[in-house]
CSV table of C-alpha atoms in Angstrom, one decimal:
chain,number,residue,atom,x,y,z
A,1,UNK,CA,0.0,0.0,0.0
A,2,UNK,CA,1.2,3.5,-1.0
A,3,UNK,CA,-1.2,5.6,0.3
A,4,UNK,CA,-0.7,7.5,3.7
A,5,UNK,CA,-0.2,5.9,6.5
A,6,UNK,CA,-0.8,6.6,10.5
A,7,UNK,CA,0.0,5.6,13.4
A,8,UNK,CA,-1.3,4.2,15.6
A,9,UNK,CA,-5.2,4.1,15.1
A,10,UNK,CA,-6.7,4.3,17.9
A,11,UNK,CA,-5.1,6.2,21.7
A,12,UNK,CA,-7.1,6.1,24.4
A,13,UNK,CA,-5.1,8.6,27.5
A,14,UNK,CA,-5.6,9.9,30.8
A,15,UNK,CA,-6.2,13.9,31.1
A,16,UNK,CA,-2.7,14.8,31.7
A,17,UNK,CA,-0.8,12.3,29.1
A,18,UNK,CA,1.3,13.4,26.4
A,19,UNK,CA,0.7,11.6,23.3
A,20,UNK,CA,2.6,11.1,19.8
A,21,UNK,CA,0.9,10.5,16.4
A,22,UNK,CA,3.0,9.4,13.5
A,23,UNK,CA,2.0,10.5,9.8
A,24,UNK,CA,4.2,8.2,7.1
A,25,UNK,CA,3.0,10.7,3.3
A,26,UNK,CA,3.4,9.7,0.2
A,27,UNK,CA,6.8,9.2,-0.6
A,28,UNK,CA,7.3,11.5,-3.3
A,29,UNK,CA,4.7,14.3,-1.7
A,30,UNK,CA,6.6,17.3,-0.2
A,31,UNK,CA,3.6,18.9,1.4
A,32,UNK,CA,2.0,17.3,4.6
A,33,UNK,CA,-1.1,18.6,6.7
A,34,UNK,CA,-2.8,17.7,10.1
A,35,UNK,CA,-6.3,18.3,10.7
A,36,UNK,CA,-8.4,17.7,13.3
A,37,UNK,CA,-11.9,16.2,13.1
A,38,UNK,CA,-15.0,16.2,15.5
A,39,UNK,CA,-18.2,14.0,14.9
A,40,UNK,CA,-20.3,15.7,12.8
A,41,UNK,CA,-18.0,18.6,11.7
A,42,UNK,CA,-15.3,18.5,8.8
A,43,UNK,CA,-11.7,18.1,9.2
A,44,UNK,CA,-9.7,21.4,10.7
A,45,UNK,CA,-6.9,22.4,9.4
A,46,UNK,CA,-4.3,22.8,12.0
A,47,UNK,CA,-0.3,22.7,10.4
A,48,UNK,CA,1.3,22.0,7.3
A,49,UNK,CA,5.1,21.1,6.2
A,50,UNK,CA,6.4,22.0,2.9
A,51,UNK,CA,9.6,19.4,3.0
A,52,UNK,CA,10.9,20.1,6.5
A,53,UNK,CA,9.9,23.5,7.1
A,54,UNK,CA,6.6,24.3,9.3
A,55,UNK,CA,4.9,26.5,7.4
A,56,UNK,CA,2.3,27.3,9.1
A,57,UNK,CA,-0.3,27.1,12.0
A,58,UNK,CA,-3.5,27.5,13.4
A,59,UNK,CA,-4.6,29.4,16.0
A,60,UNK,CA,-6.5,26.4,17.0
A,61,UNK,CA,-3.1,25.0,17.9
A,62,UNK,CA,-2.3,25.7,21.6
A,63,UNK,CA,1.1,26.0,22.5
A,64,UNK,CA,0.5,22.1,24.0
A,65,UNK,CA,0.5,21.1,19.8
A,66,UNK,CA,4.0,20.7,18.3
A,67,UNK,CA,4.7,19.2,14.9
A,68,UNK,CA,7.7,18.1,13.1
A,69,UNK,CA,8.8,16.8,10.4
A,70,UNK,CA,12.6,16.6,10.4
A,71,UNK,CA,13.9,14.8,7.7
A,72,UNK,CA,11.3,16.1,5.3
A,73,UNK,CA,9.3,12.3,5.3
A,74,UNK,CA,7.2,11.2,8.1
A,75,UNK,CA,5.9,13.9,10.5
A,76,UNK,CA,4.8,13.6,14.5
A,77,UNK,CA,2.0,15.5,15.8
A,78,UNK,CA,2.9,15.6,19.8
A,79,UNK,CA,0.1,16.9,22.1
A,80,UNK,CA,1.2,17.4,25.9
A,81,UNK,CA,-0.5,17.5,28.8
A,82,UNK,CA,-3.7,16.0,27.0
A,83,UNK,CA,-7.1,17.6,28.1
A,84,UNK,CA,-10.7,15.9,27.2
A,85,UNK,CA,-11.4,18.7,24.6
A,86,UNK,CA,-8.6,17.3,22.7
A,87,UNK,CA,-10.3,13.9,21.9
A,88,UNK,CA,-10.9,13.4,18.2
A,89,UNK,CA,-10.0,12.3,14.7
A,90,UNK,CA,-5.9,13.4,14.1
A,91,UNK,CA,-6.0,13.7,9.8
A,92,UNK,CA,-3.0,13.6,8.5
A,93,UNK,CA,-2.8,14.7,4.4
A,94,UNK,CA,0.0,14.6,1.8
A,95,UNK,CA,0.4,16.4,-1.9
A,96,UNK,CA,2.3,17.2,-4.5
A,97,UNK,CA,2.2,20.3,-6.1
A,98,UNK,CA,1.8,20.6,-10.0
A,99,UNK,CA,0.6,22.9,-12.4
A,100,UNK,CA,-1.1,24.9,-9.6
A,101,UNK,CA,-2.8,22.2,-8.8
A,102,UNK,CA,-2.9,20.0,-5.2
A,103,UNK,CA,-5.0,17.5,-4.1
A,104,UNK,CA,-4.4,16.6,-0.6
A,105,UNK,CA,-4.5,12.2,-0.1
A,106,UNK,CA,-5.8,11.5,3.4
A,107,UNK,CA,-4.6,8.8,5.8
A,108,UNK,CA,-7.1,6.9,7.6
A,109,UNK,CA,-6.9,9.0,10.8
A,110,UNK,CA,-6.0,8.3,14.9
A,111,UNK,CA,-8.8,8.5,16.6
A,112,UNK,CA,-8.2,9.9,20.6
A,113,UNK,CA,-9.9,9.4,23.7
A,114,UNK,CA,-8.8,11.5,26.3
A,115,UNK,CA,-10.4,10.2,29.5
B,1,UNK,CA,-14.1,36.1,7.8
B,2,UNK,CA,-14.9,32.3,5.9
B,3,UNK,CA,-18.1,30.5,5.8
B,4,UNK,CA,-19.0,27.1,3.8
B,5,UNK,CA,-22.2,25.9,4.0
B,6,UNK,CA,-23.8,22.1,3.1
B,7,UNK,CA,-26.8,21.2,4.2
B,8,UNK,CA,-26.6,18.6,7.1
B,9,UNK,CA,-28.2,15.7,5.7
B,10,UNK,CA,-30.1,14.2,2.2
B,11,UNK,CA,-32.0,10.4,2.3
B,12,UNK,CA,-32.9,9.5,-1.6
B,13,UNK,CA,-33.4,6.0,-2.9
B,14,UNK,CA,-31.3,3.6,-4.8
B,15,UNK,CA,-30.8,4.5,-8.5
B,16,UNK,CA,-31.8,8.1,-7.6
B,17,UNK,CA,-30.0,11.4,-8.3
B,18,UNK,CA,-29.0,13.5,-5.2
B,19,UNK,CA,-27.6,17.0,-5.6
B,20,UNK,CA,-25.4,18.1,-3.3
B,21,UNK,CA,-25.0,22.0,-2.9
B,22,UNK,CA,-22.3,23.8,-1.1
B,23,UNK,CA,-21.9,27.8,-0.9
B,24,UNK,CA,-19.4,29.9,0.4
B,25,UNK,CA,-18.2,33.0,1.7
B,26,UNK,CA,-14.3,33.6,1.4
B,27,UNK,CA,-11.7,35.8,1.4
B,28,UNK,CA,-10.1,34.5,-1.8
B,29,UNK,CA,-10.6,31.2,-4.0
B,30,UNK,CA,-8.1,28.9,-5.5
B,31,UNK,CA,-10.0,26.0,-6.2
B,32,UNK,CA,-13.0,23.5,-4.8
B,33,UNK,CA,-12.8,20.1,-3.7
B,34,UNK,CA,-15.2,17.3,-3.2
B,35,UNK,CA,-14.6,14.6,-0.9
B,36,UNK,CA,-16.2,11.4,0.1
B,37,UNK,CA,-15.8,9.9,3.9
B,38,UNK,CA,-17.3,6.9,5.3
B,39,UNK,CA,-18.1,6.4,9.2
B,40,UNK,CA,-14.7,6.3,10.6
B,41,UNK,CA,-12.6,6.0,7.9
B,42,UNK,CA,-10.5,9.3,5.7
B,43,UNK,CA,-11.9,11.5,3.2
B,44,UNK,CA,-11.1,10.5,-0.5
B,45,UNK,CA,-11.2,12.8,-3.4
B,46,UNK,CA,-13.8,13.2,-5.5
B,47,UNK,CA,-13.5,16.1,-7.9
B,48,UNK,CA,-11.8,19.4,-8.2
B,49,UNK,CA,-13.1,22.5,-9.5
B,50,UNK,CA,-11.5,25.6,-9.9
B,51,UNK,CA,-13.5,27.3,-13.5
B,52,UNK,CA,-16.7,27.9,-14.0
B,53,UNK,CA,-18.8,24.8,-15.2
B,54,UNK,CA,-19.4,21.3,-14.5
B,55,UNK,CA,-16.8,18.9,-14.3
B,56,UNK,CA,-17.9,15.0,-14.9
B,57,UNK,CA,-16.8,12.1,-13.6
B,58,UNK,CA,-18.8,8.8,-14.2
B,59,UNK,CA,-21.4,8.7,-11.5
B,60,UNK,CA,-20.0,11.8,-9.9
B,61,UNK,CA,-20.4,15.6,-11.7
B,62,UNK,CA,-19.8,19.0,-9.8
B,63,UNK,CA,-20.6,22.1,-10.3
B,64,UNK,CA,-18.8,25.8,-9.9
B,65,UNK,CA,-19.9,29.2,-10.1
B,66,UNK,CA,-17.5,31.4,-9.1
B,67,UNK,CA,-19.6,34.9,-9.3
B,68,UNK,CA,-22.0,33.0,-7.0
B,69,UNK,CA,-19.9,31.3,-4.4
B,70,UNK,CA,-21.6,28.2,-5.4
B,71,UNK,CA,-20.5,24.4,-6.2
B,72,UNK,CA,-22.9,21.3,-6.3
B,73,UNK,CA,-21.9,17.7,-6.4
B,74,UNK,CA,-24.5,15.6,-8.4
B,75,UNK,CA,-24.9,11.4,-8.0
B,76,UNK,CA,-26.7,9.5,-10.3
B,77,UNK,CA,-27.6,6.3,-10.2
B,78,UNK,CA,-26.9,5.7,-6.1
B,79,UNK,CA,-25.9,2.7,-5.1
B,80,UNK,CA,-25.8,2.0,-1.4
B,81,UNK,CA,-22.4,2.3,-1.2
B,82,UNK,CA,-22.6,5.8,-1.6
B,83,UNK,CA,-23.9,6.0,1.7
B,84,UNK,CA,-21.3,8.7,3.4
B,85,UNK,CA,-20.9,12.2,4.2
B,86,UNK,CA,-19.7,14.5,1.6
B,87,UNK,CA,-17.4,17.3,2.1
B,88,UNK,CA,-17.2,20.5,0.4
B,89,UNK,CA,-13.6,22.0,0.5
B,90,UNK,CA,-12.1,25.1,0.0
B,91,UNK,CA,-8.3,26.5,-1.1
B,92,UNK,CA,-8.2,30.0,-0.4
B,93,UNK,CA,-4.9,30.7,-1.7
B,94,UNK,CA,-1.9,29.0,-3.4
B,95,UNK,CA,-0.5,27.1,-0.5
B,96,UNK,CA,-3.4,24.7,-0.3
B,97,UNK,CA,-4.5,24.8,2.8
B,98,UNK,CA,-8.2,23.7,3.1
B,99,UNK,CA,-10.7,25.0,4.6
B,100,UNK,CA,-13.9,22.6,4.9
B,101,UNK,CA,-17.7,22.7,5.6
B,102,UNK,CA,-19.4,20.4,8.1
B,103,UNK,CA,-20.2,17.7,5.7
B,104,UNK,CA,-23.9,16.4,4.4
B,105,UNK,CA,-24.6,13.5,5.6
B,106,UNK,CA,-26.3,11.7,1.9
B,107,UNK,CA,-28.3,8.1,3.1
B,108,UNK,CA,-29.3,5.7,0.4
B,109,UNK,CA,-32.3,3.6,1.0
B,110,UNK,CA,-33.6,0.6,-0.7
């Protein structure tokens, strides 16, 4: 399989824990995005790489969110100190840009419980 | 500020047509996106839109306008598979960041 991969799928955590999501993109995409999804709502865009570099970030991102992506391929989304607002859908996106065009390929998600 | 609206959910029968409309209110516009997402699994693309007119794509056609802030994604002949919530997406400027609306929730009954 090719497609984007994430792990893990599922985290279920205390109020308190930190927690680390793993986004692998499609190799050759250089752009990489998280979102955030509630039931009901659509995905949230919260960062986005362009190769290494951070690029941006929402102001939805407290300063408990970090992301990285340090050699330009996979990317970790860390949230510390985990509160019960935070449980949700973590979407993780990859694309390649050309002719001004981008679609975004999602991975299937990791779903958190904060408890 | 930015606002995308879908309505929240549609029921038609199998082998119907569904249309699908999404409108919006942005700051700027690079494109539209349609995706597909089952319960509890990612959003897959659909179609892209970024000129006036309708774009088709076997079962699947959408719809821009542009002057109107306005995009509808058309299904014929539903199967129950295409039982999902549909999400209208938004790039408001060459980065491609998305910005998306809440989803319609589209049920296919026998």
């Amino acid at each position: 399989d090719t497609g984007v991969s994430q792990d893990p799928r599922h985290k279920i955590t205390k109020r308190g824990q930190n927690v680390t999501f793993r986004c692998d993109p499609i190799s050759e995409h250089n752009r990489l995005y998280w979102y955030r999804q509630t039931l009901g709502q659509g995905p949230e865009f919260l960062t986005y790489f362009q190769n290494e570099a951070q690029l941006e970030k929402s102001r939805l991102l407290s300063d408990r969110f970090s992301a990285e992506r340090p050699k330009g391929s996979f990317s970790t989304l860390e949230i510390q100190r985990t509160e019960q607002g935070d449980s949700a859908m973590y979407l993780c996106a990859s694309s390649f840009r050309t002719g001004g065009r981008e679609t975004q390929y999602f991975g299937p998600g990791t779903r958190l419980l904060v408890l | 500020g930015q606002n995308i609206d879908q309505p929240t959910e549609m029921t038609a029968t199998e082998g119907a047509i569904v249309q699908i409309n999404c409108t919006y209110q942005t700051s700027g516009f690079n494109g539209l996106f349609w995706y597909q997402q089952h319960a509890g699994e990612a959003p897959t693309f659909l179609s892209y839109n970024v000129l006036d007119g309708l774009e088709e794509k076997g079962r699947f056609s959408s719809f821009l306008s542009r002057s109107k802030g306005y995009s509808y994604l058309l299904l014929k002949e539903l199967q129950m598979k295409d039982s999902a919530s549909y999400l209208c997406a938004i790039t408001t400027d060459s980065w491609g960041k998305f910005q998306f609306g809440a989803g319609t929730q589209v049920v296919v009954t026998p």
